[in-house]
Amino acid sequence: MDCDWERVGLAISIGDKQENYQPEGSVSFTVDEVIAPFKASAGHVGAVALPYFAVFGASFQASDEDINHSAKEYINYILKHRQ
């Protein structure tokens, strides 16, 4: 099965803190383990899974400054990974 697109990138807003996404953390899984099905689906259709972009701590009432900083980082992510 082929698709019209070649690469897949995930942008994730994660409510919890980054340190909780470790085997010894409260989530017990890394982000890579959580998104493994998406990577597998991308590979199944012949696409390449790009590194993910994540904003951690979104449930902790991010400030306007945090949101603006994240938006700038996301723009940089897009520019870095575009064709």
Tab-separated table of N, CA, C and O in Angstrom:
chain	number	residue	atom	x	y	z
A	1	MET	N	0.850	-1.172	0.000
A	1	MET	CA	0.000	0.000	0.000
A	1	MET	C	0.897	1.237	0.000
A	1	MET	O	1.794	1.364	0.815
A	2	ASP	N	0.657	2.149	-0.909
A	2	ASP	CA	1.412	3.391	-0.980
A	2	ASP	C	0.508	4.566	-0.642
A	2	ASP	O	-0.703	4.487	-0.731
A	3	CYS	N	1.140	5.661	-0.289
A	3	CYS	CA	0.378	6.863	0.014
A	3	CYS	C	0.990	8.044	-0.727
A	3	CYS	O	2.090	7.957	-1.241
A	4	ASP	N	0.264	9.160	-0.773
A	4	ASP	CA	0.741	10.348	-1.462
A	4	ASP	C	1.750	11.137	-0.644
A	4	ASP	O	2.427	11.986	-1.159
A	5	TRP	N	1.839	10.866	0.641
A	5	TRP	CA	2.774	11.581	1.495
A	5	TRP	C	3.874	10.631	1.916
A	5	TRP	O	3.694	9.430	1.945
A	6	GLU	N	5.007	11.185	2.244
A	6	GLU	CA	6.162	10.350	2.551
A	6	GLU	C	6.569	10.378	4.011
A	6	GLU	O	7.236	9.464	4.475
A	7	ARG	N	6.202	11.427	4.726
A	7	ARG	CA	6.648	11.574	6.108
A	7	ARG	C	5.479	11.945	7.015
A	7	ARG	O	4.569	12.644	6.599
A	8	VAL	N	5.566	11.468	8.247
A	8	VAL	CA	4.531	11.753	9.237
A	8	VAL	C	5.208	12.273	10.499
A	8	VAL	O	6.134	11.649	11.019
A	9	GLY	N	4.756	13.415	10.975
A	9	GLY	CA	5.255	13.963	12.229
A	9	GLY	C	4.093	14.179	13.175
A	9	GLY	O	3.013	14.591	12.755
A	10	LEU	N	4.311	13.872	14.436
A	10	LEU	CA	3.266	14.059	15.435
A	10	LEU	C	3.581	15.278	16.291
A	10	LEU	O	4.705	15.442	16.757
A	11	ALA	N	2.580	16.105	16.488
A	11	ALA	CA	2.667	17.218	17.428
A	11	ALA	C	1.717	16.867	18.567
A	11	ALA	O	0.524	16.656	18.353
A	12	ILE	N	2.270	16.785	19.780
A	12	ILE	CA	1.517	16.258	20.906
A	12	ILE	C	1.493	17.270	22.053
A	12	ILE	O	2.543	17.776	22.449
A	13	SER	N	0.323	17.530	22.568
A	13	SER	CA	0.174	18.324	23.777
A	13	SER	C	-0.045	17.334	24.918
A	13	SER	O	-1.084	16.678	25.001
A	14	ILE	N	0.969	17.200	25.763
A	14	ILE	CA	0.937	16.212	26.840
A	14	ILE	C	0.659	16.923	28.158
A	14	ILE	O	1.372	17.848	28.533
A	15	GLY	N	-0.369	16.488	28.831
A	15	GLY	CA	-0.772	17.157	30.053
A	15	GLY	C	0.191	16.985	31.208
A	15	GLY	O	0.295	17.844	32.071
A	16	ASP	N	0.907	15.891	31.234
A	16	ASP	CA	1.761	15.577	32.373
A	16	ASP	C	3.182	16.100	32.176
A	16	ASP	O	3.548	16.567	31.098
A	17	LYS	N	3.970	15.981	33.212
A	17	LYS	CA	5.358	16.419	33.171
A	17	LYS	C	6.218	15.407	32.425
A	17	LYS	O	5.943	14.200	32.446
A	18	GLN	N	7.267	15.883	31.781
A	18	GLN	CA	8.135	15.032	30.970
A	18	GLN	C	8.748	13.900	31.790
A	18	GLN	O	8.851	12.768	31.319
A	19	GLU	N	9.134	14.180	33.023
A	19	GLU	CA	9.791	13.152	33.838
A	19	GLU	C	8.872	11.976	34.175
A	19	GLU	O	9.338	10.890	34.525
A	20	ASN	N	7.564	12.160	34.038
A	20	ASN	CA	6.642	11.061	34.288
A	20	ASN	C	6.549	10.089	33.116
A	20	ASN	O	6.013	8.996	33.270
A	21	TYR	N	7.079	10.485	31.962
A	21	TYR	CA	7.073	9.621	30.777
A	21	TYR	C	8.395	8.866	30.677
A	21	TYR	O	9.143	8.983	29.709
A	22	GLN	N	8.679	8.109	31.716
A	22	GLN	CA	9.854	7.249	31.809
A	22	GLN	C	9.385	5.914	32.391
A	22	GLN	O	8.345	5.869	33.062
A	23	PRO	N	10.135	4.843	32.172
A	23	PRO	CA	9.716	3.553	32.749
A	23	PRO	C	9.481	3.616	34.261
A	23	PRO	O	8.574	2.972	34.775
A	24	GLU	N	10.256	4.442	34.964
A	24	GLU	CA	10.085	4.548	36.412
A	24	GLU	C	9.136	5.681	36.811
A	24	GLU	O	8.861	5.875	37.989
A	25	GLY	N	8.598	6.406	35.837
A	25	GLY	CA	7.676	7.509	36.111
A	25	GLY	C	6.258	7.019	36.325
A	25	GLY	O	5.949	5.834	36.176
A	26	SER	N	5.370	7.938	36.646
A	26	SER	CA	3.984	7.565	36.954
A	26	SER	C	3.227	7.021	35.750
A	26	SER	O	2.277	6.257	35.917
A	27	VAL	N	3.651	7.381	34.550
A	27	VAL	CA	2.998	6.866	33.339
A	27	VAL	C	3.542	5.476	32.978
A	27	VAL	O	2.852	4.666	32.382
A	28	SER	N	4.776	5.214	33.344
A	28	SER	CA	5.456	3.925	33.140
A	28	SER	C	5.862	3.644	31.699
A	28	SER	O	6.327	2.554	31.401
A	29	PHE	N	5.671	4.591	30.814
A	29	PHE	CA	6.058	4.431	29.418
A	29	PHE	C	6.733	5.708	28.943
A	29	PHE	O	6.396	6.802	29.398
A	30	THR	N	7.635	5.581	27.974
A	30	THR	CA	8.204	6.755	27.328
A	30	THR	C	7.228	7.245	26.269
A	30	THR	O	6.319	6.504	25.857
A	31	VAL	N	7.411	8.461	25.813
A	31	VAL	CA	6.562	8.973	24.736
A	31	VAL	C	6.744	8.108	23.493
A	31	VAL	O	5.778	7.790	22.797
A	32	ASP	N	7.971	7.691	23.209
A	32	ASP	CA	8.201	6.823	22.050
A	32	ASP	C	7.392	5.533	22.139
A	32	ASP	O	6.881	5.043	21.137
A	33	GLU	N	7.271	4.982	23.339
A	33	GLU	CA	6.469	3.770	23.499
A	33	GLU	C	4.982	4.064	23.302
A	33	GLU	O	4.262	3.260	22.702
A	34	VAL	N	4.528	5.203	23.769
A	34	VAL	CA	3.113	5.568	23.631
A	34	VAL	C	2.743	5.778	22.162
A	34	VAL	O	1.652	5.395	21.727
A	35	ILE	N	3.657	6.364	21.390
A	35	ILE	CA	3.337	6.661	19.983
A	35	ILE	C	3.784	5.563	19.020
A	35	ILE	O	3.640	5.717	17.807
A	36	ALA	N	4.251	4.446	19.544
A	36	ALA	CA	4.704	3.344	18.687
A	36	ALA	C	3.657	2.908	17.648
A	36	ALA	O	4.011	2.651	16.491
A	37	PRO	N	2.364	2.834	17.993
A	37	PRO	CA	1.380	2.451	16.967
A	37	PRO	C	1.321	3.433	15.792
A	37	PRO	O	1.103	3.031	14.646
A	38	PHE	N	1.523	4.712	16.052
A	38	PHE	CA	1.531	5.698	14.968
A	38	PHE	C	2.742	5.491	14.061
A	38	PHE	O	2.642	5.585	12.844
A	39	LYS	N	3.892	5.203	14.674
A	39	LYS	CA	5.100	4.926	13.891
A	39	LYS	C	4.912	3.665	13.051
A	39	LYS	O	5.304	3.615	11.892
A	40	ALA	N	4.293	2.650	13.642
A	40	ALA	CA	4.047	1.408	12.914
A	40	ALA	C	3.093	1.639	11.739
A	40	ALA	O	3.306	1.113	10.642
A	41	SER	N	2.068	2.449	11.951
A	41	SER	CA	1.122	2.753	10.873
A	41	SER	C	1.804	3.510	9.749
A	41	SER	O	1.559	3.238	8.568
A	42	ALA	N	2.662	4.455	10.103
A	42	ALA	CA	3.405	5.202	9.079
A	42	ALA	C	4.263	4.245	8.256
A	42	ALA	O	4.261	4.299	7.024
A	43	GLY	N	4.982	3.369	8.936
A	43	GLY	CA	5.808	2.399	8.219
A	43	GLY	C	4.981	1.473	7.352
A	43	GLY	O	5.394	1.106	6.249
A	44	HIS	N	3.811	1.099	7.813
A	44	HIS	CA	2.932	0.187	7.065
A	44	HIS	C	2.511	0.781	5.726
A	44	HIS	O	2.357	0.057	4.740
A	45	VAL	N	2.327	2.092	5.674
A	45	VAL	CA	1.908	2.722	4.419
A	45	VAL	C	3.085	3.311	3.647
A	45	VAL	O	2.903	4.034	2.679
A	46	GLY	N	4.306	2.996	4.094
A	46	GLY	CA	5.493	3.426	3.360
A	46	GLY	C	5.982	4.822	3.696
A	46	GLY	O	6.788	5.388	2.962
A	47	ALA	N	5.499	5.390	4.788
A	47	ALA	CA	5.941	6.720	5.198
A	47	ALA	C	7.046	6.603	6.248
A	47	ALA	O	7.200	5.571	6.886
A	48	VAL	N	7.768	7.666	6.423
A	48	VAL	CA	8.808	7.745	7.438
A	48	VAL	C	8.256	8.534	8.621
A	48	VAL	O	7.703	9.628	8.434
A	49	ALA	N	8.406	7.991	9.807
A	49	ALA	CA	7.964	8.695	11.012
A	49	ALA	C	9.057	9.670	11.442
A	49	ALA	O	10.184	9.275	11.706
A	50	LEU	N	8.713	10.938	11.473
A	50	LEU	CA	9.639	11.968	11.930
A	50	LEU	C	9.696	11.958	13.464
A	50	LEU	O	8.805	11.411	14.104
A	51	PRO	N	10.699	12.592	14.044
A	51	PRO	CA	10.687	12.746	15.501
A	51	PRO	C	9.429	13.506	15.921
A	51	PRO	O	8.924	14.338	15.169
A	52	TYR	N	8.924	13.211	17.079
A	52	TYR	CA	7.716	13.888	17.546
A	52	TYR	C	8.061	15.265	18.104
A	52	TYR	O	9.188	15.533	18.503
A	53	PHE	N	7.057	16.129	18.118
A	53	PHE	CA	7.148	17.422	18.797
A	53	PHE	C	6.166	17.355	19.949
A	53	PHE	O	5.006	17.007	19.766
A	54	ALA	N	6.618	17.665	21.151
A	54	ALA	CA	5.737	17.572	22.309
A	54	ALA	C	5.839	18.807	23.190
A	54	ALA	O	6.911	19.387	23.340
A	55	VAL	N	4.706	19.164	23.731
A	55	VAL	CA	4.621	20.184	24.762
A	55	VAL	C	4.187	19.451	26.026
A	55	VAL	O	3.121	18.841	26.056
A	56	PHE	N	5.031	19.458	27.031
A	56	PHE	CA	4.730	18.780	28.285
A	56	PHE	C	4.140	19.758	29.291
A	56	PHE	O	4.404	20.952	29.251
A	57	GLY	N	3.348	19.229	30.208
A	57	GLY	CA	2.791	20.036	31.281
A	57	GLY	C	1.621	20.900	30.869
A	57	GLY	O	1.295	21.875	31.540
A	58	ALA	N	0.960	20.541	29.792
A	58	ALA	CA	-0.139	21.359	29.279
A	58	ALA	C	-1.313	21.453	30.254
A	58	ALA	O	-2.078	22.407	30.205
A	59	SER	N	-1.445	20.492	31.144
A	59	SER	CA	-2.548	20.519	32.113
A	59	SER	C	-2.280	21.434	33.300
A	59	SER	O	-3.141	21.618	34.144
A	60	PHE	N	-1.091	21.988	33.364
A	60	PHE	CA	-0.711	22.802	34.513
A	60	PHE	C	-0.850	24.290	34.225
A	60	PHE	O	-0.041	25.102	34.638
A	61	GLN	N	-1.882	24.663	33.472
A	61	GLN	CA	-2.196	26.054	33.156
A	61	GLN	C	-0.976	26.803	32.614
A	61	GLN	O	-0.403	27.670	33.285
A	62	ALA	N	-0.597	26.452	31.421
A	62	ALA	CA	0.541	27.102	30.768
A	62	ALA	C	0.281	28.603	30.636
A	62	ALA	O	-0.824	29.024	30.319
A	63	SER	N	1.312	29.378	30.859
A	63	SER	CA	1.197	30.836	30.745
A	63	SER	C	1.213	31.237	29.270
A	63	SER	O	1.582	30.439	28.402
A	64	ASP	N	0.827	32.460	28.999
A	64	ASP	CA	0.901	32.975	27.631
A	64	ASP	C	2.341	32.889	27.115
A	64	ASP	O	2.573	32.573	25.955
A	65	GLU	N	3.298	33.171	27.979
A	65	GLU	CA	4.709	33.092	27.601
A	65	GLU	C	5.090	31.661	27.225
A	65	GLU	O	5.782	31.439	26.221
A	66	ASP	N	4.625	30.680	27.997
A	66	ASP	CA	4.892	29.270	27.680
A	66	ASP	C	4.293	28.895	26.334
A	66	ASP	O	4.919	28.209	25.527
A	67	ILE	N	3.071	29.333	26.093
A	67	ILE	CA	2.388	29.012	24.832
A	67	ILE	C	3.101	29.666	23.656
A	67	ILE	O	3.324	29.023	22.620
A	68	ASN	N	3.484	30.915	23.791
A	68	ASN	CA	4.207	31.602	22.717
A	68	ASN	C	5.549	30.939	22.442
A	68	ASN	O	5.951	30.782	21.282
A	69	HIS	N	6.246	30.534	23.493
A	69	HIS	CA	7.528	29.849	23.326
A	69	HIS	C	7.330	28.519	22.591
A	69	HIS	O	8.081	28.185	21.673
A	70	SER	N	6.310	27.770	22.995
A	70	SER	CA	6.011	26.494	22.356
A	70	SER	C	5.657	26.696	20.884
A	70	SER	O	6.075	25.904	20.024
A	71	ALA	N	4.896	27.732	20.579
A	71	ALA	CA	4.516	28.011	19.192
A	71	ALA	C	5.751	28.282	18.338
A	71	ALA	O	5.859	27.786	17.207
A	72	LYS	N	6.696	29.041	18.870
A	72	LYS	CA	7.938	29.320	18.139
A	72	LYS	C	8.743	28.039	17.928
A	72	LYS	O	9.294	27.817	16.845
A	73	GLU	N	8.800	27.186	18.961
A	73	GLU	CA	9.508	25.913	18.827
A	73	GLU	C	8.841	25.023	17.775
A	73	GLU	O	9.512	24.330	17.016
A	74	TYR	N	7.510	25.047	17.729
A	74	TYR	CA	6.787	24.234	16.747
A	74	TYR	C	7.048	24.735	15.327
A	74	TYR	O	7.242	23.940	14.409
A	75	ILE	N	7.075	26.029	15.149
A	75	ILE	CA	7.403	26.587	13.829
A	75	ILE	C	8.793	26.128	13.412
A	75	ILE	O	9.007	25.714	12.264
A	76	ASN	N	9.742	26.173	14.328
A	76	ASN	CA	11.100	25.705	14.022
A	76	ASN	C	11.111	24.227	13.673
A	76	ASN	O	11.837	23.794	12.775
A	77	TYR	N	10.308	23.432	14.373
A	77	TYR	CA	10.178	22.004	14.071
A	77	TYR	C	9.678	21.801	12.653
A	77	TYR	O	10.214	21.004	11.891
A	78	ILE	N	8.629	22.521	12.295
A	78	ILE	CA	8.065	22.408	10.947
A	78	ILE	C	9.090	22.794	9.892
A	78	ILE	O	9.273	22.098	8.894
A	79	LEU	N	9.758	23.905	10.100
A	79	LEU	CA	10.754	24.360	9.128
A	79	LEU	C	11.909	23.371	9.000
A	79	LEU	O	12.406	23.141	7.890
A	80	LYS	N	12.302	22.782	10.088
A	80	LYS	CA	13.403	21.809	10.070
A	80	LYS	C	13.030	20.559	9.283
A	80	LYS	O	13.869	19.992	8.588
A	81	HIS	N	11.782	20.131	9.368
A	81	HIS	CA	11.377	18.850	8.792
A	81	HIS	C	10.602	18.948	7.482
A	81	HIS	O	10.185	17.941	6.941
A	82	ARG	N	10.420	20.162	6.978
A	82	ARG	CA	9.705	20.268	5.701
A	82	ARG	C	10.640	19.860	4.566
A	82	ARG	O	11.849	19.874	4.700
A	83	GLN	N	10.035	19.523	3.463
A	83	GLN	CA	10.840	19.077	2.311
A	83	GLN	C	11.440	20.231	1.588
A	83	GLN	O	10.994	21.284	1.510
